[in-house]
Coordinates of C-alpha atoms in Angstrom, one line a residue:
X61 CA -6.0 -21.6 -10.9
X62 CA -5.3 -18.8 -13.3
X63 CA -4.7 -15.1 -12.9
X64 CA -6.7 -12.5 -14.9
X65 CA -5.6 -12.9 -18.5
X66 CA -5.3 -16.7 -18.4
X67 CA -1.7 -17.3 -17.1
X68 CA -1.5 -20.1 -14.7
X69 CA -1.1 -18.8 -11.1
X70 CA 1.8 -21.0 -10.3
X71 CA 3.7 -19.8 -13.4
X72 CA 3.0 -16.2 -12.4
X73 CA 4.1 -16.7 -8.8
X74 CA 7.2 -18.6 -9.9
X75 CA 8.4 -16.3 -12.7
X76 CA 7.0 -12.8 -12.0
X77 CA 5.8 -12.3 -8.5
X78 CA 8.4 -9.9 -6.8
X79 CA 10.8 -10.6 -9.7
X80 CA 9.9 -8.7 -12.8
X81 CA 7.0 -6.7 -14.4
X82 CA 4.4 -8.3 -16.6
X83 CA 2.0 -6.6 -19.1
X84 CA -1.3 -8.5 -19.4
X85 CA -3.4 -7.5 -22.4
X86 CA -7.1 -7.8 -21.9
X87 CA -6.8 -9.2 -18.4
X88 CA -10.5 -8.1 -18.0
X89 CA -12.1 -8.1 -21.5
X90 CA -14.9 -5.7 -21.9
X91 CA -14.2 -4.0 -18.6
X92 CA -16.3 -1.0 -17.8
X93 CA -15.1 1.2 -15.0
X94 CA -17.1 0.4 -11.8
X95 CA -16.8 4.1 -10.8
X96 CA -17.0 7.4 -12.7
X97 CA -14.9 10.5 -12.4
X98 CA -17.8 12.3 -10.8
X99 CA -18.3 9.5 -8.2
X100 CA -14.6 9.6 -7.4
X101 CA -14.8 13.4 -6.8
X102 CA -17.8 12.8 -4.6
X103 CA -16.0 10.2 -2.5
X104 CA -13.0 12.6 -2.2
X105 CA -15.4 15.1 -0.5
X106 CA -16.2 12.6 2.3
X107 CA -14.5 12.8 5.7
X108 CA -14.1 9.0 6.0
X109 CA -12.4 8.6 2.6
X110 CA -8.7 9.0 2.1
X111 CA -8.0 11.1 -1.0
X112 CA -5.3 13.2 -2.5
X113 CA -4.8 15.6 -5.4
X114 CA -1.4 15.8 -7.2
X115 CA -0.7 18.8 -9.4
X116 CA 2.4 18.5 -11.6
X117 CA 3.2 22.3 -11.6
X118 CA 1.4 24.5 -9.1
X119 CA 2.5 28.2 -9.6
X120 CA 6.0 27.1 -10.3
X121 CA 6.2 24.5 -7.5
X122 CA 6.7 21.0 -8.8
X123 CA 4.5 18.0 -7.8
X124 CA 2.3 19.6 -5.2
X125 CA 0.2 17.4 -2.9
X126 CA -3.2 18.3 -1.4
X127 CA -5.0 15.9 1.0
X128 CA -8.7 15.5 1.2
X129 CA -11.5 15.8 2.1
X130 CA -12.1 18.4 -0.5
X131 CA -14.8 21.0 -1.0
X132 CA -16.8 20.4 -4.2
X133 CA -15.6 23.8 -5.4
X134 CA -12.0 22.6 -5.4
X135 CA -12.6 20.5 -8.5
X136 CA -13.9 23.6 -10.4
X137 CA -10.7 25.5 -9.8
X138 CA -8.3 22.8 -11.0
X139 CA -6.3 23.3 -14.2
X140 CA -7.6 21.6 -17.4
X141 CA -4.6 19.2 -17.6
X142 CA -1.7 17.7 -15.6
X143 CA -3.3 16.8 -12.3
X144 CA -4.5 13.6 -10.7
X145 CA -7.1 12.6 -8.1
X146 CA -6.3 9.6 -6.0
X147 CA -9.0 7.8 -3.9
X148 CA -7.6 5.2 -1.5
X149 CA -9.5 2.1 -0.3
X150 CA -12.0 2.2 -3.1
X151 CA -13.0 -1.5 -2.4
X152 CA -14.3 -0.3 1.0
X153 CA -16.8 2.0 -0.6
X154 CA -17.8 0.4 -3.9
X155 CA -19.4 -3.1 -3.5
X156 CA -19.2 -3.7 -7.2
X157 CA -15.5 -4.2 -6.9
X158 CA -15.8 -7.4 -4.8
X159 CA -16.0 -9.8 -7.8
X160 CA -13.0 -8.1 -9.3
X161 CA -11.0 -8.6 -6.1
X162 CA -11.9 -12.3 -6.0
X163 CA -10.0 -12.7 -9.3
X164 CA -6.8 -12.0 -7.2
X165 CA -7.3 -14.7 -4.6
X166 CA -4.2 -16.4 -6.0
X167 CA -2.4 -14.1 -3.5
X168 CA -3.3 -14.7 0.2
X169 CA -6.0 -12.5 1.7
X170 CA -3.6 -11.3 4.4
X171 CA -1.4 -9.7 1.8
X172 CA -4.1 -7.5 0.3
X173 CA -3.9 -3.8 1.0
X174 CA -6.6 -2.1 -1.0
X175 CA -7.7 -0.8 -4.4
X176 CA -6.8 2.8 -5.2
X177 CA -8.4 4.7 -8.0
X178 CA -6.6 7.3 -10.0
X179 CA -8.5 9.8 -12.2
X180 CA -6.5 12.1 -14.4
X181 CA -7.2 14.4 -17.4
X182 CA -4.7 14.7 -20.3
X183 CA -1.1 14.7 -19.0
X184 CA -2.1 13.8 -15.5
X185 CA 0.4 11.9 -13.5
X186 CA 1.9 11.4 -10.0
X187 CA 5.4 11.5 -11.4
X188 CA 8.1 8.9 -11.8
X189 CA 8.4 6.9 -8.6
X190 CA 8.6 3.4 -7.1
X191 CA 6.4 1.6 -4.6
X192 CA 7.4 -0.7 -1.8
X193 CA 4.6 -3.1 -2.5
X194 CA 3.3 -5.3 -5.3
X195 CA 0.7 -3.7 -7.5
X196 CA -1.5 -4.5 -10.4
X197 CA -2.3 -1.4 -12.5
X198 CA -5.6 -2.1 -14.2
X199 CA -6.9 0.4 -16.8
X200 CA -10.6 0.9 -16.2
X201 CA -11.3 3.9 -18.5
X202 CA -9.4 5.8 -21.2
X203 CA -5.7 5.2 -21.9
X204 CA -2.6 5.7 -19.9
X205 CA 1.0 5.5 -21.1
X206 CA 3.4 3.7 -18.7
X207 CA 7.2 3.8 -18.6
X208 CA 8.7 1.3 -16.3
X209 CA 11.9 -0.6 -15.4
X210 CA 15.0 -0.4 -13.3
X211 CA 15.4 -1.0 -9.6
X212 CA 15.0 2.0 -7.2
X213 CA 15.4 2.4 -3.5
X214 CA 15.8 5.0 -0.8
X215 CA 19.2 6.1 -2.3
X216 CA 17.7 7.0 -5.6
X217 CA 17.8 10.8 -6.4
X218 CA 14.6 12.6 -5.8
X219 CA 13.0 15.9 -6.8
X220 CA 13.4 18.7 -4.3
X221 CA 10.5 21.0 -3.1
X222 CA 7.8 18.3 -3.0
X223 CA 6.5 16.0 -0.2
X224 CA 6.2 13.3 -2.8
X225 CA 9.0 10.8 -3.5
X226 CA 9.5 11.8 -7.2
X227 CA 12.5 10.3 -8.9
X228 CA 14.7 13.0 -10.4
X229 CA 17.1 10.9 -12.5
X230 CA 15.2 8.0 -13.9
X231 CA 14.5 6.7 -17.4
X232 CA 12.1 3.8 -18.0
X233 CA 13.3 0.7 -19.8
X234 CA 9.9 -0.1 -21.4
X235 CA 6.9 1.9 -22.6
X236 CA 3.4 0.6 -23.0
X237 CA -0.1 2.1 -23.5
X238 CA -2.8 0.5 -21.5
X239 CA -6.4 0.5 -22.8
X240 CA -9.5 -0.5 -20.8
X241 CA -9.1 -4.1 -19.5
X242 CA -5.2 -4.1 -19.9
X243 CA -3.1 -4.6 -16.7
X244 CA 0.5 -4.1 -15.7
X245 CA 2.0 -5.9 -12.7
X246 CA 5.0 -4.3 -11.0
X247 CA 7.1 -5.8 -8.2
X248 CA 8.3 -3.6 -5.3
X249 CA 11.1 -1.2 -6.1
X250 CA 10.5 -1.0 -9.9
X251 CA 10.5 2.6 -11.1
X252 CA 7.4 3.6 -13.1
X253 CA 5.6 6.6 -14.5
X254 CA 2.1 6.7 -15.8
X255 CA 0.7 9.6 -17.9
X256 CA -2.9 10.0 -18.9
X257 CA -3.7 10.1 -22.6
X258 CA -6.9 12.0 -22.3
X259 CA -9.3 11.5 -19.4
X260 CA -8.7 8.1 -17.7
X261 CA -9.2 6.0 -14.6
X262 CA -6.7 3.5 -13.4
X263 CA -7.3 1.0 -10.6
X264 CA -4.3 0.0 -8.5
X265 CA -4.7 -3.3 -6.7
X266 CA -2.0 -3.2 -4.0
X267 CA -0.5 -6.0 -2.0
X268 CA 1.5 -4.9 1.0
X269 CA 3.7 -6.9 3.4
X270 CA 4.5 -5.9 7.0
X271 CA 7.9 -4.2 7.4
X272 CA 10.6 -5.6 9.6
X273 CA 9.7 -2.8 12.1
X274 CA 6.0 -3.8 11.9
X275 CA 6.8 -7.4 12.7
X276 CA 9.4 -6.8 15.5
X277 CA 7.5 -4.1 17.3
X278 CA 4.0 -5.6 16.7
X279 CA 4.9 -9.1 17.8
X280 CA 6.9 -7.9 20.8
X281 CA 3.9 -5.8 21.9
X282 CA 1.7 -8.9 21.4
X283 CA 4.1 -11.0 23.5
X284 CA 4.0 -8.4 26.3
X285 CA 0.3 -8.9 26.6
X286 CA 0.5 -12.7 27.1
X287 CA 0.3 -14.3 30.5
X288 CA 3.6 -14.4 32.4
X289 CA 5.1 -11.5 30.5
X290 CA 5.6 -9.6 33.8
X291 CA 8.0 -12.3 35.1
X292 CA 11.4 -10.9 36.1
X293 CA 14.7 -12.2 34.8
X294 CA 16.3 -14.6 37.4
X295 CA 20.0 -15.4 37.8
X296 CA 20.4 -18.0 40.6
X297 CA 23.8 -19.0 39.2
X298 CA 25.3 -15.5 39.6
X299 CA 29.0 -15.5 40.1
X300 CA 31.4 -13.0 41.7
X301 CA 33.1 -10.7 39.2
X302 CA 36.1 -8.4 39.4
X303 CA 34.3 -5.3 38.3
X304 CA 30.7 -4.7 39.2
X305 CA 30.3 -2.4 36.2
X306 CA 30.7 -5.2 33.7
X307 CA 27.7 -6.8 31.9
X308 CA 29.1 -10.3 31.6
X309 CA 28.6 -12.7 28.7
X310 CA 26.6 -14.9 31.1
X311 CA 24.2 -11.9 31.7
X312 CA 23.7 -11.4 28.0
X313 CA 23.1 -15.2 27.6
X314 CA 20.4 -15.1 30.2
X315 CA 18.5 -12.3 28.4
X316 CA 19.1 -14.1 25.1
X317 CA 17.5 -17.2 26.3
X318 CA 14.3 -15.3 27.2
X319 CA 14.2 -13.6 23.8
X320 CA 14.9 -16.9 22.0
X321 CA 12.2 -18.7 24.0
X322 CA 9.6 -16.1 23.1
X323 CA 10.5 -16.1 19.4
X324 CA 10.2 -19.9 19.3
X325 CA 6.5 -19.6 20.0
X326 CA 5.3 -20.1 16.4
X327 CA 1.7 -20.5 17.6
X328 CA 1.8 -17.0 19.1
X329 CA 3.5 -15.6 16.0
X330 CA 0.7 -17.0 13.9
X331 CA -2.0 -15.5 16.1
X332 CA -0.3 -12.1 16.0
X333 CA 0.1 -12.2 12.2
X334 CA -3.5 -13.1 11.7
X335 CA -4.8 -10.3 13.9
X336 CA -2.4 -7.7 12.7
X337 CA -2.9 -8.3 9.0
X338 CA -6.7 -8.3 9.2
X339 CA -7.1 -5.3 11.4
X340 CA -9.1 -2.4 9.8
X341 CA -7.1 0.5 8.5
X342 CA -9.4 3.0 10.1
X343 CA -12.5 3.1 12.3
X344 CA -14.8 4.1 9.4
X345 CA -14.4 0.8 7.6
X346 CA -16.2 -1.7 9.8
X347 CA -19.4 -0.2 11.2
X348 CA -22.0 -2.2 13.1
X349 CA -25.5 -2.3 11.5
X350 CA -28.2 0.1 12.8
X351 CA -30.4 -2.9 13.8
X352 CA -28.6 -5.9 15.3
X353 CA -29.7 -9.4 14.3
X354 CA -30.1 -12.5 16.5
X355 CA -29.3 -16.0 15.6
X356 CA -32.9 -17.1 15.0
X357 CA -33.6 -14.3 12.5
X358 CA -30.2 -15.0 10.8
X359 CA -31.2 -18.7 10.4
X360 CA -34.6 -17.7 9.0
X361 CA -33.0 -15.3 6.5
X362 CA -30.5 -17.9 5.3
X363 CA -33.3 -20.5 4.9
X364 CA -35.3 -18.1 2.8
X365 CA -32.5 -17.5 0.4
X366 CA -30.4 -14.6 1.8
X367 CA -26.6 -14.7 1.2
X368 CA -23.9 -13.7 3.6
X369 CA -21.5 -11.2 2.2
X370 CA -18.2 -9.7 3.5
X371 CA -18.4 -6.0 4.5
X372 CA -16.4 -4.4 1.7
X373 CA -13.7 -3.2 4.0
X374 CA -13.4 -6.4 6.1
X375 CA -10.5 -8.8 6.0
X376 CA -10.8 -12.6 6.6
X377 CA -8.0 -15.1 7.1
X378 CA -7.4 -18.3 9.1
X379 CA -4.6 -20.6 10.4
X380 CA -4.6 -24.2 11.3
X381 CA -3.2 -24.6 14.7
X382 CA -3.0 -28.2 16.0
X383 CA -6.4 -29.3 17.2
X384 CA -7.9 -25.9 16.5
X385 CA -8.4 -23.4 13.7
X386 CA -7.9 -19.7 14.3
X387 CA -10.3 -17.5 12.4
X388 CA -9.2 -13.9 12.0
X389 CA -11.8 -11.2 11.1
X390 CA -11.0 -7.5 11.2
X391 CA -8.3 -7.9 13.8
X392 CA -10.3 -10.2 16.1
X393 CA -9.5 -13.9 16.7
X394 CA -12.0 -16.8 17.0
X395 CA -10.8 -20.3 18.0
X396 CA -12.7 -23.1 16.3
X397 CA -12.6 -26.8 17.4
X398 CA -14.0 -30.1 16.1
X399 CA -16.6 -29.9 13.4
X400 CA -16.8 -26.1 13.7
X401 CA -13.3 -25.8 12.1
X402 CA -14.8 -26.1 8.6
X403 CA -16.4 -22.6 9.0
X404 CA -13.0 -20.9 8.7
X405 CA -12.0 -21.9 5.2
X406 CA -15.6 -21.5 4.0
X407 CA -15.8 -17.9 5.3
X408 CA -12.3 -16.9 4.0
X409 CA -12.6 -18.3 0.4
X410 CA -14.3 -15.2 -1.1
X411 CA -16.7 -12.3 -0.5
X412 CA -19.8 -14.5 -0.9
X413 CA -19.3 -17.6 1.3
X414 CA -21.2 -20.7 0.0
X415 CA -24.8 -19.9 0.8
X416 CA -26.0 -23.5 1.2
X417 CA -23.1 -24.4 3.6
X418 CA -23.6 -21.2 5.6
X419 CA -27.3 -22.0 6.0
X420 CA -26.5 -25.5 7.1
X421 CA -23.7 -24.5 9.6
X422 CA -25.8 -21.6 11.0
X423 CA -28.1 -24.2 12.5
X424 CA -25.4 -25.1 14.9
X425 CA -25.8 -23.0 18.1
X426 CA -22.2 -22.0 18.4
X427 CA -21.6 -21.3 14.7
X428 CA -24.9 -19.5 14.4
X429 CA -23.7 -17.3 17.3
X430 CA -20.4 -16.7 15.6
X431 CA -22.1 -15.5 12.4
X432 CA -24.4 -13.3 14.3
X433 CA -21.4 -11.8 16.1
X434 CA -19.7 -11.1 12.8
X435 CA -22.8 -9.4 11.4
X436 CA -23.4 -7.3 14.5
X437 CA -19.8 -6.1 14.5
X438 CA -20.1 -5.1 10.8
X439 CA -17.8 -7.7 9.2
X440 CA -20.7 -9.5 7.4
X441 CA -24.1 -8.5 6.2
X442 CA -27.1 -10.2 4.6
X443 CA -27.8 -9.7 0.9
X444 CA -31.0 -10.7 -0.8
X445 CA -30.8 -11.9 -4.4

């Protein structure tokens, strides 16, 4: 397996992933931007789309942030230079990005966050900053100059008077100019500053990991919803103590055993992780179709040459769990047994599951029912070639 640009995936993961930046010239040769500046502005006017405008200097105030949705007139009143439009979750709204995302399957599906598009005229930037996630910065149109390097964290000095986390005392160690098709990989915590050299569009393919807080609070909430979670602590070996106000080591040990026992349930941890990391970011992403399908019509469509395709905002993952396979789709869990287990890796391999295998498996009553459920909840849809 290779990453865009031809480097072996195992070499990239061993030498660069979460370790150091990498400039990849012509990672996507001949790339034409899948979205125009006008289309990005149109998306930024939609209620369901997360969008922002960053203005470097707004009436003497540095690095001002505006959140969408925007009225179309807002774009007519922006300055000629030194501003940026950001549109989050572009992969949810632009189906043409799916083949591009499939080039990044060397990173597990559950780590993918989304694709953000950044449009900027001359001098446009969001300021020197760092991210807490891995990101591939792909130049889609025009040129952008990047300075990057040096580790930053929450103690790094920041600019006052702005809601953005702009670094105030930072100098990049390297400078590159990215042209269409070029890409820059940055690990978490690496400072960077991109400035548009004329009108340009940059695509940011982000890979986010759960925080410690996400893991601890999310998994504990999940455990609390499991059978038996309402049991009370028992202490049949309670001993007399000199002072009733003391919480004894034995009491702490009793609670510790309960916590340790719960944390040893790797099966439950895997189920929580799959559901948590595939859950939709908002309610606008996975929408049921206007007309539901039934299993018979699905089988007929697949037999006639239709393809199944992921909804652009959906997330698919699976985990092998003893005699079963857990399939996770948009925060829901489906347990597959026996011959049905093959469905999970086939569905999760990419945005267009193998059409011949899907048509074959859909003939099974249970699997045909599962595919029908996924279509009717909005996670899959039929596409005719």
